Short mmCIF file of C-alpha atoms in Angstrom, two decimals:
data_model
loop_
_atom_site.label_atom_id
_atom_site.label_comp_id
_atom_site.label_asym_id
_atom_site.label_seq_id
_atom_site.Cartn_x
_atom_site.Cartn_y
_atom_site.Cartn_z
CA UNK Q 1 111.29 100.58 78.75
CA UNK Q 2 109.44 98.26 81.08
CA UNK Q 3 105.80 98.69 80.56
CA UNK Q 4 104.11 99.27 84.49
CA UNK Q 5 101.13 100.59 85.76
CA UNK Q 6 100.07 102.62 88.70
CA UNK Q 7 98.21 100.50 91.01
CA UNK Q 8 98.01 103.00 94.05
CA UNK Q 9 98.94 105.73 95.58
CA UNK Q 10 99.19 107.50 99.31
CA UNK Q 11 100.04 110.20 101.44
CA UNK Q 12 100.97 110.61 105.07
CA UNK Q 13 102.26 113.38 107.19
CA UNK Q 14 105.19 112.18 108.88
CA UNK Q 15 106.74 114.19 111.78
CA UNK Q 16 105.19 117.19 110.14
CA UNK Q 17 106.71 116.07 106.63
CA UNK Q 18 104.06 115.42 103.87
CA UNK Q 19 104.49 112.58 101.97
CA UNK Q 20 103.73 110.59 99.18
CA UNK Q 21 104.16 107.06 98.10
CA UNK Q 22 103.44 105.77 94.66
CA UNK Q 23 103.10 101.72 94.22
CA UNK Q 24 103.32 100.18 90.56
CA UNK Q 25 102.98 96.88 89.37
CA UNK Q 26 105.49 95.52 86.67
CA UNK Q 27 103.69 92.48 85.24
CA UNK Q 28 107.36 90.99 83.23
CA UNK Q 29 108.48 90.31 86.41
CA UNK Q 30 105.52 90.04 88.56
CA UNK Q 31 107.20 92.74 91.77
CA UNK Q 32 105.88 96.09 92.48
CA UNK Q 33 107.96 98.87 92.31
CA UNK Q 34 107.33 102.35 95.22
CA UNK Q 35 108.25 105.94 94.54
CA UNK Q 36 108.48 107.82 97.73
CA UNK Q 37 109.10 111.28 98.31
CA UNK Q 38 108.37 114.28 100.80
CA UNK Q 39 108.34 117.85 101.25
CA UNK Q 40 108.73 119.54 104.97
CA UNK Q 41 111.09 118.76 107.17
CA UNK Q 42 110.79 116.22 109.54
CA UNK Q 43 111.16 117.32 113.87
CA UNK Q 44 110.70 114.22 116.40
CA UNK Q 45 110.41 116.11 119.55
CA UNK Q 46 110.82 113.70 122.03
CA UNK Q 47 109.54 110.86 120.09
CA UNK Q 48 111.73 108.24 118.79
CA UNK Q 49 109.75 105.87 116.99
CA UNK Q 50 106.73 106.28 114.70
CA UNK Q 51 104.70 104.00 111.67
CA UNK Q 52 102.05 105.65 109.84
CA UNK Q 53 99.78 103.67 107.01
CA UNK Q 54 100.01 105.26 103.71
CA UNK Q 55 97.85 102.94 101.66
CA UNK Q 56 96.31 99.83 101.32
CA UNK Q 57 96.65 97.67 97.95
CA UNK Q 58 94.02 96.60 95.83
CA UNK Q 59 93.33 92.49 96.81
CA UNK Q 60 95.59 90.70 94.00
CA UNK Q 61 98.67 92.30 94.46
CA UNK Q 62 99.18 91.15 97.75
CA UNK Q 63 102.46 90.01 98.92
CA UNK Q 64 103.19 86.29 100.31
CA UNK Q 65 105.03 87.71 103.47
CA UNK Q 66 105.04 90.40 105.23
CA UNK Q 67 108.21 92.34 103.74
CA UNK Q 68 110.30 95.76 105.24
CA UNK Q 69 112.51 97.64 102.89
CA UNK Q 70 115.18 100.02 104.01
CA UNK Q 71 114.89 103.41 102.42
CA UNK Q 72 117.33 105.55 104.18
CA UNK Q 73 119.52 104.70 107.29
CA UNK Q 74 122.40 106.89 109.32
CA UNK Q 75 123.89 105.83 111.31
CA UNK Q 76 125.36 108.90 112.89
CA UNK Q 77 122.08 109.91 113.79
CA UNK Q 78 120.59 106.23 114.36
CA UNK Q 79 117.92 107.29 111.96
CA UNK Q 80 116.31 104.88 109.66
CA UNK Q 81 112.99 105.18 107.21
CA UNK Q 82 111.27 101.74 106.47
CA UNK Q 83 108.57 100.74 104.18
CA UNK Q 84 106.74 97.88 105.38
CA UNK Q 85 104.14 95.69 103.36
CA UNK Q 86 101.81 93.38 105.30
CA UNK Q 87 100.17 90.74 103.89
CA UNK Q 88 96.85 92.06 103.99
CA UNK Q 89 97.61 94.70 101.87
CA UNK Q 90 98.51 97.65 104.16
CA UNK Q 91 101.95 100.11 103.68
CA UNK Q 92 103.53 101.73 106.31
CA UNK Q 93 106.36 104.12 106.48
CA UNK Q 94 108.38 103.40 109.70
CA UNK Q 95 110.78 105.90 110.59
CA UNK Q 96 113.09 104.51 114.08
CA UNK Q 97 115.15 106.83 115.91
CA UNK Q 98 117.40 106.86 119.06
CA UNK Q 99 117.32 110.50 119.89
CA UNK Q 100 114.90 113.10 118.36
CA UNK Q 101 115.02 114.27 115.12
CA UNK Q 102 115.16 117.86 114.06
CA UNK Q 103 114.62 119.08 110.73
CA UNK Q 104 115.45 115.94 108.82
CA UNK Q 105 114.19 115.64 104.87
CA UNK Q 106 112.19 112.85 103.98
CA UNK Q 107 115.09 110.90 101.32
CA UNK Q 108 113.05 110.33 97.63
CA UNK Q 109 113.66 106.96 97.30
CA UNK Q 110 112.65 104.33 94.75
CA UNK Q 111 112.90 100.33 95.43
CA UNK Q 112 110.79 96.68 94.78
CA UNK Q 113 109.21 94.81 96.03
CA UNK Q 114 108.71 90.88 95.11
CA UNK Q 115 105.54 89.71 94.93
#
C-alpha cells in the first residue's frame, strides 16, 4: 500500500449535519488525498447556498491554485457538495442548492488533490 500520513483534520456543522474532513499527504506522488464524511441530516430552510471552513493546512502543503472538487452532485435536486482549497491554505465545504434542502445525508466521499 501507499505509505501517507495524516496532515490535518476538521469538522464543521453543515446545515445541522456534523462533519468531518480528513486531509493526507502521499509523498510518491506529491497530492493530498481528503476523507469526508457526516452524520445528521442536512435541512436548508430557505437557504440555498452555504461554504463553511473546515481547516486550514499546515504552510508546505499548500496548493499552487486555488482548486474545487466535486463530491456529490444531483441533479434532480440541483444539489451539489464542493471542497474547495485556497491557496493560502484554507478548506471549505460548499454545498449549492436551487431550492431548500430537507433531510439530505452528507455523501462519504474520498478524492485528491494535486499539489
Amino acid at each position: 500500500s501507499v505509505s501517507r500520513m495524516k496532515i490535518a483534520t476538521g469538522r464543521a456543522n453543515i446545515y445541522g449535519c456534523d462533519v468531518t474532513l480528513d486531509v493526507f499527504y502521499i509523498p510518491a506522488i506529491h497530492s493530498l488525498v481528503f476523507e469526508t464524511k457526516g452524520s445528521g441530516h442536512m435541512t436548508t430552510g430557505g437557504q440555498t447556498g452555504h461554504a463553511a471552513k473546515v481547516l486550514t493546512l499546515p504552510s508546505n502543503y499548500l496548493p499552487a491554485n486555488e482548486l474545487s472538487v466535486c463530491i456529490c452532485a444531483n441533479m434532480q435536486l440541483k444539489f451539489g457538495v464542493s471542497l474547495i482549497v485556497q491557496t493560502n491554505g484554507d478548506v471549505m465545504f460548499g454545498v449549492t442548492s436551487s431550492e431548500p434542502i430537507r433531510g439530505f445525508e452528507w455523501p462519504s466521499a474520498m478524492g485528491f488533490i494535486p499539489l
